Coordinates of C-alpha atoms in Angstrom, one line a residue:
X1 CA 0.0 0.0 0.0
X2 CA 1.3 3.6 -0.8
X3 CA 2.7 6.1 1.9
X4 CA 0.2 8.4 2.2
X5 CA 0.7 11.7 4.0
X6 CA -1.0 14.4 5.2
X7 CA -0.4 18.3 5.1
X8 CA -2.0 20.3 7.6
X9 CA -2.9 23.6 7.3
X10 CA 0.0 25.5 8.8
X11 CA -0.2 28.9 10.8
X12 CA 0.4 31.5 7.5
X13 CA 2.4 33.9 9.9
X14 CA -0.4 35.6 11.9
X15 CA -1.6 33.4 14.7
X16 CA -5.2 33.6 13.1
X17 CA -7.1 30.1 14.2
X18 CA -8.2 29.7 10.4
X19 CA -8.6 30.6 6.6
X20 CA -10.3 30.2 3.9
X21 CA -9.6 28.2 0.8
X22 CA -9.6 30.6 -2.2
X23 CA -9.1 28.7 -5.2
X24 CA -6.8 25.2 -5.5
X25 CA -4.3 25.0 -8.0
X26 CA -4.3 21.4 -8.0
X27 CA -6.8 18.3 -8.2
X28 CA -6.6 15.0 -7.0
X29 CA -4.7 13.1 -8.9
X30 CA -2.8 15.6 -10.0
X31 CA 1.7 15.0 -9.6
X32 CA 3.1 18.3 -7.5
X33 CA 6.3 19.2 -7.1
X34 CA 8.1 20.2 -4.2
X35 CA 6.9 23.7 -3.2
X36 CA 4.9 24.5 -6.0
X37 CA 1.8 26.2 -5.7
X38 CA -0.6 24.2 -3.8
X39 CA -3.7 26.7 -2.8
X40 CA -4.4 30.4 -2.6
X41 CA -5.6 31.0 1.2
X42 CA -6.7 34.1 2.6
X43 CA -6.5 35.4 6.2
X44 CA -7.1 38.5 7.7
X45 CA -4.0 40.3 5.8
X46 CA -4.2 38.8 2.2
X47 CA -4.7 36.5 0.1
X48 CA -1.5 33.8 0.3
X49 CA 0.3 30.9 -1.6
X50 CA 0.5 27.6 0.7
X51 CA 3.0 25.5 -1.3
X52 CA 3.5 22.4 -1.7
X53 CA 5.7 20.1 1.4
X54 CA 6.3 17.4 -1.1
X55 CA 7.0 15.5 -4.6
X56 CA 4.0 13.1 -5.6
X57 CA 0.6 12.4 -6.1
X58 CA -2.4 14.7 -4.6
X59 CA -4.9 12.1 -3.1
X60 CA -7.4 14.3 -1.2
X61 CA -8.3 17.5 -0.8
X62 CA -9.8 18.6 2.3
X63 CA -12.4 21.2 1.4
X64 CA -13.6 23.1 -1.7
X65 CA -13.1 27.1 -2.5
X66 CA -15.0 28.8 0.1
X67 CA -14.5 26.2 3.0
X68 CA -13.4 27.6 5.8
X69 CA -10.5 25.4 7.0
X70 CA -8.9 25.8 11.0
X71 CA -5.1 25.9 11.6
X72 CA -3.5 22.7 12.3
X73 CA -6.4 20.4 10.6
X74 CA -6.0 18.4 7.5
X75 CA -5.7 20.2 4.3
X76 CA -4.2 18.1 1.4
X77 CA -3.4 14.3 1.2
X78 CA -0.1 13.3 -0.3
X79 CA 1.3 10.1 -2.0
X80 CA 4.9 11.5 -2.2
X81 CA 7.2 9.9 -5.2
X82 CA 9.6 7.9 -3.5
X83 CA 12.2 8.1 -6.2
X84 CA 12.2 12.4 -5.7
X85 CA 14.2 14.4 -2.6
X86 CA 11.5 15.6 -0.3
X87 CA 11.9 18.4 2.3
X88 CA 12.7 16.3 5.0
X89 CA 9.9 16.3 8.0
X90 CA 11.2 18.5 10.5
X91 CA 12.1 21.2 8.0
X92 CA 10.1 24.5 7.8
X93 CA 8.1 25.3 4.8
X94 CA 7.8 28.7 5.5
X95 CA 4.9 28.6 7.9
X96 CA 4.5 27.2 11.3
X97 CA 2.0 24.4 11.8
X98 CA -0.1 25.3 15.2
X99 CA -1.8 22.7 17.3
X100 CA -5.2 21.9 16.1
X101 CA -8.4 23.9 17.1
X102 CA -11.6 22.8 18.2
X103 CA -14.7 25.4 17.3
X104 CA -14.9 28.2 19.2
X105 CA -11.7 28.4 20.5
X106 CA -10.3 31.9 21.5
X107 CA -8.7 33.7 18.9
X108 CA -4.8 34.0 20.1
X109 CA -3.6 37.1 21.8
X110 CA -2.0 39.7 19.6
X111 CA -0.9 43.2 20.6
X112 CA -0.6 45.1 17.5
X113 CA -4.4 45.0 16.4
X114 CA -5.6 48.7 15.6
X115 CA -8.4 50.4 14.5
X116 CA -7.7 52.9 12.1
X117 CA -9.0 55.1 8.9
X118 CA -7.6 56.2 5.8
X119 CA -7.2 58.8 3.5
X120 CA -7.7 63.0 3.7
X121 CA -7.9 65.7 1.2
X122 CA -8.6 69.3 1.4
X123 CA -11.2 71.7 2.6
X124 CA -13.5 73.0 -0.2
X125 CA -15.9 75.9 -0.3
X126 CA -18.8 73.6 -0.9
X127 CA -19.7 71.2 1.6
X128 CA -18.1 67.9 0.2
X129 CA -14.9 66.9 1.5
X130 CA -12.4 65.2 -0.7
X131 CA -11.2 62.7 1.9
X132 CA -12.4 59.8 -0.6
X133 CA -11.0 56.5 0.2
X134 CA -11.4 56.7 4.2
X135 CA -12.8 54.0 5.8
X136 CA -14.0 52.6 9.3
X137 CA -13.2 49.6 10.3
X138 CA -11.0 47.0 11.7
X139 CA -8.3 45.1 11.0
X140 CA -5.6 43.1 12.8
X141 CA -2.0 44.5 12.6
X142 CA 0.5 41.7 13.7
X143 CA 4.0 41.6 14.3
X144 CA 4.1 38.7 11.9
X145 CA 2.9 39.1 8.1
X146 CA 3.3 36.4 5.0
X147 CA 4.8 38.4 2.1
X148 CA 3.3 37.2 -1.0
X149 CA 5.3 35.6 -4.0
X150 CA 4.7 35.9 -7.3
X151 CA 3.7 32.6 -8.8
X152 CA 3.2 31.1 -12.3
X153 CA 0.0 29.3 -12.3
X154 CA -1.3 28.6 -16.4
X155 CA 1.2 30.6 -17.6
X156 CA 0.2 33.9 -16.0
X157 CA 2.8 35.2 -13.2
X158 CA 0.6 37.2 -10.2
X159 CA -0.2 37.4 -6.8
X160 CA -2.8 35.4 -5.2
X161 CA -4.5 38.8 -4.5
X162 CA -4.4 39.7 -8.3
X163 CA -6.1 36.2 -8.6
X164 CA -9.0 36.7 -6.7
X165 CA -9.5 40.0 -7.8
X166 CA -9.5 38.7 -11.5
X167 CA -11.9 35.8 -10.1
X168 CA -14.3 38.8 -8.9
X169 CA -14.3 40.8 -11.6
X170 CA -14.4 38.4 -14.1
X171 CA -11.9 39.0 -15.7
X172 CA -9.8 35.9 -17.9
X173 CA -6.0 36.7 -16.4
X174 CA -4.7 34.8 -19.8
X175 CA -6.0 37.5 -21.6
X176 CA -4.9 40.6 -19.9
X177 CA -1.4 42.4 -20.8
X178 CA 0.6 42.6 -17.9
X179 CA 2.7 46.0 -17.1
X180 CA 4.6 44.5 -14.1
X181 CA 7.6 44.0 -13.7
X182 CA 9.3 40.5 -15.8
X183 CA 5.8 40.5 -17.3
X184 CA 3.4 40.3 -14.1
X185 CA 0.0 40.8 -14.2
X186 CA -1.3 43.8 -11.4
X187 CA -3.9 44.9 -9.5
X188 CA -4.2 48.3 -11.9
X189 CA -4.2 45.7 -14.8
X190 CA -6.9 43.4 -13.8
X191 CA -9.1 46.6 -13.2
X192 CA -8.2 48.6 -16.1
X193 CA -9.4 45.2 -18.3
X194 CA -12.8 45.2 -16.4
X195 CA -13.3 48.5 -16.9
X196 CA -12.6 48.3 -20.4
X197 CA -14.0 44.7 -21.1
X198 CA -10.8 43.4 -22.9
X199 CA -10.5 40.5 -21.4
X200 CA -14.2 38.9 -20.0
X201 CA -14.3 35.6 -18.1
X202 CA -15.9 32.6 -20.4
X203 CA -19.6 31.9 -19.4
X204 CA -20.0 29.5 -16.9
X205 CA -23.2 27.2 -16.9
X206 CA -25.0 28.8 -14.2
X207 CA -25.5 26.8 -10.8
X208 CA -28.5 24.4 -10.4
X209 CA -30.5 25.3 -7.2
X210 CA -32.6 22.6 -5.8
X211 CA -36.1 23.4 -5.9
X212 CA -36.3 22.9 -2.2
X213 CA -34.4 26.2 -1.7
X214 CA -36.8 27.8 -4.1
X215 CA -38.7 29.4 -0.9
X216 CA -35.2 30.9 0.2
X217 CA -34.1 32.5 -2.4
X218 CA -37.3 34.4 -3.3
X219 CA -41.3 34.5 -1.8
X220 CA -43.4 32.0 -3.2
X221 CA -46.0 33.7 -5.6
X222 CA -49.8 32.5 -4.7
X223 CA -51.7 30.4 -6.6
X224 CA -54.5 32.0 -8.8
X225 CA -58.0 31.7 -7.5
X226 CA -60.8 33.5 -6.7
X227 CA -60.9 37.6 -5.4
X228 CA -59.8 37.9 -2.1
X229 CA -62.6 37.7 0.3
X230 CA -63.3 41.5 2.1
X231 CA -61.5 41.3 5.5
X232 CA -63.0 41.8 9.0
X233 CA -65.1 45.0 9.9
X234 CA -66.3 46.9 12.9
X235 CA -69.5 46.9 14.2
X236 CA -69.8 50.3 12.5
X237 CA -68.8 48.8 9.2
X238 CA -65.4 49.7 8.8
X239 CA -62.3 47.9 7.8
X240 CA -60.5 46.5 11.1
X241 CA -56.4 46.5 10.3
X242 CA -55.0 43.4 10.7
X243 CA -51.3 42.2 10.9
X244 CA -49.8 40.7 7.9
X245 CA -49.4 37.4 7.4
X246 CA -46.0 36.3 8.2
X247 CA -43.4 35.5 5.3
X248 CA -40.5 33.5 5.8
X249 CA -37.1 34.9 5.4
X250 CA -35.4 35.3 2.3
X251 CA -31.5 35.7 3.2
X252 CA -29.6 32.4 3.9
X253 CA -26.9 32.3 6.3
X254 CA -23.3 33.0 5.1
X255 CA -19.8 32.6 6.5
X256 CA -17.4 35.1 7.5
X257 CA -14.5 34.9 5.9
X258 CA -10.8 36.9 5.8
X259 CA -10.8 40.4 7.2
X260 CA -14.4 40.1 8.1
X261 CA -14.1 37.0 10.5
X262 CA -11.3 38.4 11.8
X263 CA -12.7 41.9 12.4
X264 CA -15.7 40.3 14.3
X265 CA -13.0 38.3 17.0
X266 CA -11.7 41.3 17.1
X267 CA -14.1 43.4 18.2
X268 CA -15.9 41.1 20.7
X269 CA -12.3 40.8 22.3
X270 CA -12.0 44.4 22.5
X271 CA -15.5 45.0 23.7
X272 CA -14.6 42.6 26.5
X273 CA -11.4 43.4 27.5
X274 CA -11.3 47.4 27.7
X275 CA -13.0 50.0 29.5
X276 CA -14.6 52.5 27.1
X277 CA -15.4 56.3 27.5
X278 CA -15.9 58.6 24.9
X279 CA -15.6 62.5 25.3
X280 CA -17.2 64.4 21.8
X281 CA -16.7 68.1 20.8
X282 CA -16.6 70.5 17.9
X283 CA -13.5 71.9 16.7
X284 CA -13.7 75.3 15.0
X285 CA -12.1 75.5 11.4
X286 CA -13.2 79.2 10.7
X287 CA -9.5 80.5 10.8
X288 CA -8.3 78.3 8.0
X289 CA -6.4 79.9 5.4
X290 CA -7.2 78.5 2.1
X291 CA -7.2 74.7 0.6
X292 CA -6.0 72.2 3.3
X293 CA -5.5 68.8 3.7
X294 CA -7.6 67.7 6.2
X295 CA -6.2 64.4 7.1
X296 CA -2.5 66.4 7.6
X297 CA -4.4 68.3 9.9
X298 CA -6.3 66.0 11.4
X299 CA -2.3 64.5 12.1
X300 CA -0.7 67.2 13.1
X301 CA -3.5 68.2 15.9
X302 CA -2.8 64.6 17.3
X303 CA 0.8 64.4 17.2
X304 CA 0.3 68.2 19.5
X305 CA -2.2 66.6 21.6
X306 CA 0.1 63.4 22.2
X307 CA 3.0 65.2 23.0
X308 CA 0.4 67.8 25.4
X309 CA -0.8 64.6 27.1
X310 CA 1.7 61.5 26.5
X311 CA -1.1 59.2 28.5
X312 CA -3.1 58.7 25.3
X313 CA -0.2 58.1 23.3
X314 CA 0.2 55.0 25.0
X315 CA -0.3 50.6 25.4
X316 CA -2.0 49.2 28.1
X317 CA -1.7 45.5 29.5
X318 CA -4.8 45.2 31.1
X319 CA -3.8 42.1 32.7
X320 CA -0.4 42.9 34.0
X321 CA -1.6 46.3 34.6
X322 CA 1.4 48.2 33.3
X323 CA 1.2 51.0 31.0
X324 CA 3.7 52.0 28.6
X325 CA 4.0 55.5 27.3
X326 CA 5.7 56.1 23.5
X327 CA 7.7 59.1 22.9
X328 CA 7.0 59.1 19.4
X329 CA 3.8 58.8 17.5
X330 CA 3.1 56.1 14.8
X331 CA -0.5 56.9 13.8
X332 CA -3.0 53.7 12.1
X333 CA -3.9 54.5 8.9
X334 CA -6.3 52.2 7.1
X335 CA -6.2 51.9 3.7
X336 CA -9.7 50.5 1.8
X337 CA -9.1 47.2 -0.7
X338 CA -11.0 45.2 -2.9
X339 CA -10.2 42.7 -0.2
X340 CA -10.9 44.7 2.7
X341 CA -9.3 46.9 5.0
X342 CA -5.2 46.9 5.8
X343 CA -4.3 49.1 8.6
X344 CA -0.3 50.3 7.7
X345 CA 1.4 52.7 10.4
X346 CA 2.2 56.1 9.7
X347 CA 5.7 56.1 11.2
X348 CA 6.8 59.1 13.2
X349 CA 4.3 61.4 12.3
X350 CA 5.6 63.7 14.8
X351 CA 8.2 64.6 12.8
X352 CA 6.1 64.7 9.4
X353 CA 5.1 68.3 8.0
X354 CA 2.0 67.9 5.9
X355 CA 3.8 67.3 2.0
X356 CA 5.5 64.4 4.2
X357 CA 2.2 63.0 6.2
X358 CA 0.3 63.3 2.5
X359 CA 3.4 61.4 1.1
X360 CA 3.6 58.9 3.7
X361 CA -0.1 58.4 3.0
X362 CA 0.2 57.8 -0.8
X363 CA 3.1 55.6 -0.7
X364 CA 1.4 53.1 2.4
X365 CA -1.4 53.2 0.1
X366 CA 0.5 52.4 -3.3
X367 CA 2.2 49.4 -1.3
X368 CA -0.7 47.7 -0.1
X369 CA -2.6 47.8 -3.4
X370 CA 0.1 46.2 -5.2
X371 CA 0.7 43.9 -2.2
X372 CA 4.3 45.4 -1.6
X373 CA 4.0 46.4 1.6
X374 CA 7.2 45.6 3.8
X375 CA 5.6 43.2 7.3
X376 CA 7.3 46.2 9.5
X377 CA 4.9 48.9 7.9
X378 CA 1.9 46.5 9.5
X379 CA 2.6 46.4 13.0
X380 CA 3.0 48.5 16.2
X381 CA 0.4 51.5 16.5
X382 CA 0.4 54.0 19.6
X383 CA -3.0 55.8 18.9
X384 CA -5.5 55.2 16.2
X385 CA -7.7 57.6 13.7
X386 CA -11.4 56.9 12.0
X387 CA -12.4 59.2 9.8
X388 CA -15.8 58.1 8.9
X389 CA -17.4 61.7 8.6
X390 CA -16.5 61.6 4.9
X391 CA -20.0 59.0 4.8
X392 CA -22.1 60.6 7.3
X393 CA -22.4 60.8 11.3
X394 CA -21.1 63.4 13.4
X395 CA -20.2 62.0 16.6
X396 CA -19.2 58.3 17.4
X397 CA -18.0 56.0 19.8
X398 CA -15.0 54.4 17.8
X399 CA -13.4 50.9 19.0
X400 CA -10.3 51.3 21.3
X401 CA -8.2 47.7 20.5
X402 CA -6.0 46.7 23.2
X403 CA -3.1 47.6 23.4
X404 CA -3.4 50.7 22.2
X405 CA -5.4 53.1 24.5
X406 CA -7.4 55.8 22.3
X407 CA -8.6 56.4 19.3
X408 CA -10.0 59.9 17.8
X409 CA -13.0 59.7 15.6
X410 CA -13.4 62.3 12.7
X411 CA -17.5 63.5 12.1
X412 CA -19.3 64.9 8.9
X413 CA -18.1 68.6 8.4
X414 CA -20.9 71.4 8.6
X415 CA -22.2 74.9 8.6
X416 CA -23.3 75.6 12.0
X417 CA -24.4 79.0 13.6
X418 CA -22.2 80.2 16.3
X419 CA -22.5 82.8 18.8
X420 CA -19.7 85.4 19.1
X421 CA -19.5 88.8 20.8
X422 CA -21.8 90.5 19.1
X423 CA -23.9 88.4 17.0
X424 CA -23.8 85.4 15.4
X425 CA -21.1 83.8 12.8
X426 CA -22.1 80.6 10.6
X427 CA -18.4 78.5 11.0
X428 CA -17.1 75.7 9.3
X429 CA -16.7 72.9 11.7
X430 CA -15.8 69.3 12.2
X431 CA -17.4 67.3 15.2
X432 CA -14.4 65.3 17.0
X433 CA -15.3 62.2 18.9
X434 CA -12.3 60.8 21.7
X435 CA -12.4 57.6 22.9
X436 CA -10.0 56.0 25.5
X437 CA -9.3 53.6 27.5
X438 CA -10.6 54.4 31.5
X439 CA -8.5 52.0 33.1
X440 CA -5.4 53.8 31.3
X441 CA -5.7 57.3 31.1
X442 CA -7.9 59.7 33.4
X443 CA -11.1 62.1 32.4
X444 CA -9.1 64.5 33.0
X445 CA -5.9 63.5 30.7
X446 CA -8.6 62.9 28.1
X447 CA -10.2 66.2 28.2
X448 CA -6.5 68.2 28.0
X449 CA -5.9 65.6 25.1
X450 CA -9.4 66.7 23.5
X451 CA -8.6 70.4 23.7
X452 CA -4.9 69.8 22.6
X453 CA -6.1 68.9 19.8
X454 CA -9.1 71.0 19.2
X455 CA -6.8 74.1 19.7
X456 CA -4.5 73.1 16.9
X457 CA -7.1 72.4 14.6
X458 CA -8.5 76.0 14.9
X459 CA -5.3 77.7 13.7
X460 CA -4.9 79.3 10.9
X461 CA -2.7 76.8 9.6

């Protein structure tokens, strides 16, 4: 009887307890060679190559695209070719295999995860704000991240992230001219070819759905018959309203997957583990002089209030109870992807005018598009920014993510009528929302950071 072995999904760098099979680059019965690409897996971060811990036959495959598969559990049988070298068993492939996980098992500890938001643009004279591409959300931010490779898979070289972009738009990778570098197919070229329809995915026969799921997917129509008899009346002969008749639900259940699943462990950890407060105010931008970048600003007024009131700018251990303050300031920004949300750090920003905060911006964003981003740029916030006011809302009560111990929300900028000595004055402001951690940082400390802040955002510039 053959040796058969079995591959196991291994930890893909981030501690994360599963991940989802995007698309298999194999079929059973299919001869792999040593570390070639076996499957496409996403996580929290990206979409990632698992290759391939040995020479042979695939026998088994442990789950389908879609299938959400737990760290440590069977992912691929293997009948290796005993006339080829194979990686010998103790040897790392490039990820660590973690003990297995039963269901529901706590999502390990990691100290880097931030919430965060993303881009900024200038203040206009009308009353839309060109801070497109900002975003709220979450994300984990290890210390560990999986670089993606490059791979040649049909004879088309790209990231798995280019992949499953393709796959969602699509769009037929064969056919699309690549502009990377040694003839690799990007992000910008998979969407310029669905924009412009060059290269369309072949039709695929469309899925069969039993008829028994007929009643989920849309309501059942009635059956014709007679007119409706006239519904109950009153004693003084008029209609009586009656509730309608339920109708089952139409949705079906579906499973969380990547940055999503991760986002909700996430925020269920953090809503049990810290101590929220939130302080809101207005800050007055009446003074400005001009254009200005209102993310820059938005910056620079926290890098003033952090260096006014270092307890913000700071982790907390709740269970150790230590607190360690950071002398410099490295600021969350999340970019938005096709693939959800990466949160990159804006390294010290206190030392950043606003052409270098705007640059720094640009660039993260650029590198985690393309999927270039270096694992350092994802790790190690010391205060967090959501600027969800360029959607709507004025005032929130953002996430605070251990270890980090505040986070400043940014609100929907308005018109609003102010009194001033003499009259009135209709002012330009920008509703700020500050929330921190209370076992971490006093009312007090979080009010001087809140005014810190405030202040710097009403000069001039």
């Amino acid at each position: 009887m053959a040796d058969i072995k079995t591959f196991h999904l291994p930890d893909l760098g981030e501690g994360l307890p599963d991940a989802t099979i995007v698309e298999w680059h194999v079929k059973v019965g299919d001869t792999i060679k040593l570390d070639a690409p076996l499957a496409s897996m996403e996580t929290a971060k990206a979409v990632v190559e698992v290759p391939s811990p040995y020479t042979g036959k695939v026998t088994k495959l442990y789950g389908a695209a879609g299938d959400v598969i737990e760290t440590g559990a069977p992912l691929v049988d293997f009948e290796p070719d005993p006339n080829a070298k194979q990686r010998a068993e103790a040897e790392s492939t490039g990820h660590h295999h973690g003990p297995k996980k039963s269901v529901g098992s706590p999502a390990p500890d990691d100290g880097g995860k931030v919430v965060a938001s993303d881009e900024g643009g200038e203040v206009q004279t009308g009353e839309d704000r060109e801070d497109e591409g900002t975003v709220v959300g979450a994300m984990v931010s290890g210390n560990h991240v999986h670089v993606e490779q490059v791979a040649s898979v049909g004879g088309v070289k790209a990231v798995p992230a280019v992949r499953a972009l393709a796959r969602k738009l699509k769009v037929d990778l064969t056919k699309v001219r690549p502009t990377g570098a040694d003839g690799v197919v990007t992000m910008k070229d998979v969407k310029d070819a669905a924009a412009n329809g060059s290269a369309p995915l072949g039709g695929a026969p469309a899925r069969a759905v039993p008829a028994s799921a007929g009643r989920h997917l849309a309501p059942e129509l009635p059956e014709p018959g007679p007119a409706p008899q006239r519904g109950p009346v009153s004693l003084a002969g008029k209609p009586v309203r009656t509730a309608p008749p339920s109708q089952p639900a139409t949705g079906q259940p579906e499973q969380l997957k990547g940055v999503r699943r991760n986002m909700a462990r996430v925020m269920a950890e953090a809503h049990a583990n810290v101590v929220p407060t939130t302080l809101v105010d207005d800050a007055d931008l009446h003074a400005w002089i001009g254009k200005q970048d209102i993310t820059a600003r938005l910056i620079r007024a926290i890098v003033a209030a952090c260096k006014a009131v270092p307890a913000l700018n700071a982790w907390f251990d709740g269970k150790n109870l230590t607190r360690t303050l950071h002398r410099h300031v490295d600021i969350g920004i999340a970019v938005d992807t096709e693939d959800g949300l990466f949160v990159p750090a804006l390294r010290n920003a206190d030392v950043l005018d606003g052409a270098g905060i705007r640059a720094g911006i640009q660039r993260l964003r650029a590198q985690v598009e393309d999927r270039s981003i270096p694992p350092s740029e994802l790790a190690g916030y010391t205060i967090s920014l959501s600027n969800f006011g360029m959607f709507a809302g004025r005032y929130a009560t953002p996430v605070v993510v251990p270890p980090c111990v505040a986070i400043v929300g940014a609100g929907k900028l308005s018109h609003d009528v102010v009194a001033v000595m003499g009259g009135i004055e209709v002012h330009r402001r920008m509703p700020i929302s500050l929330t921190f951690d209370h076992r971490a940082a006093t009312g007090g400390e979080a009010a001087r950071f809140l005014k810190a802040l405030l202040d710097d955002l009403a000069l001039p510039q």
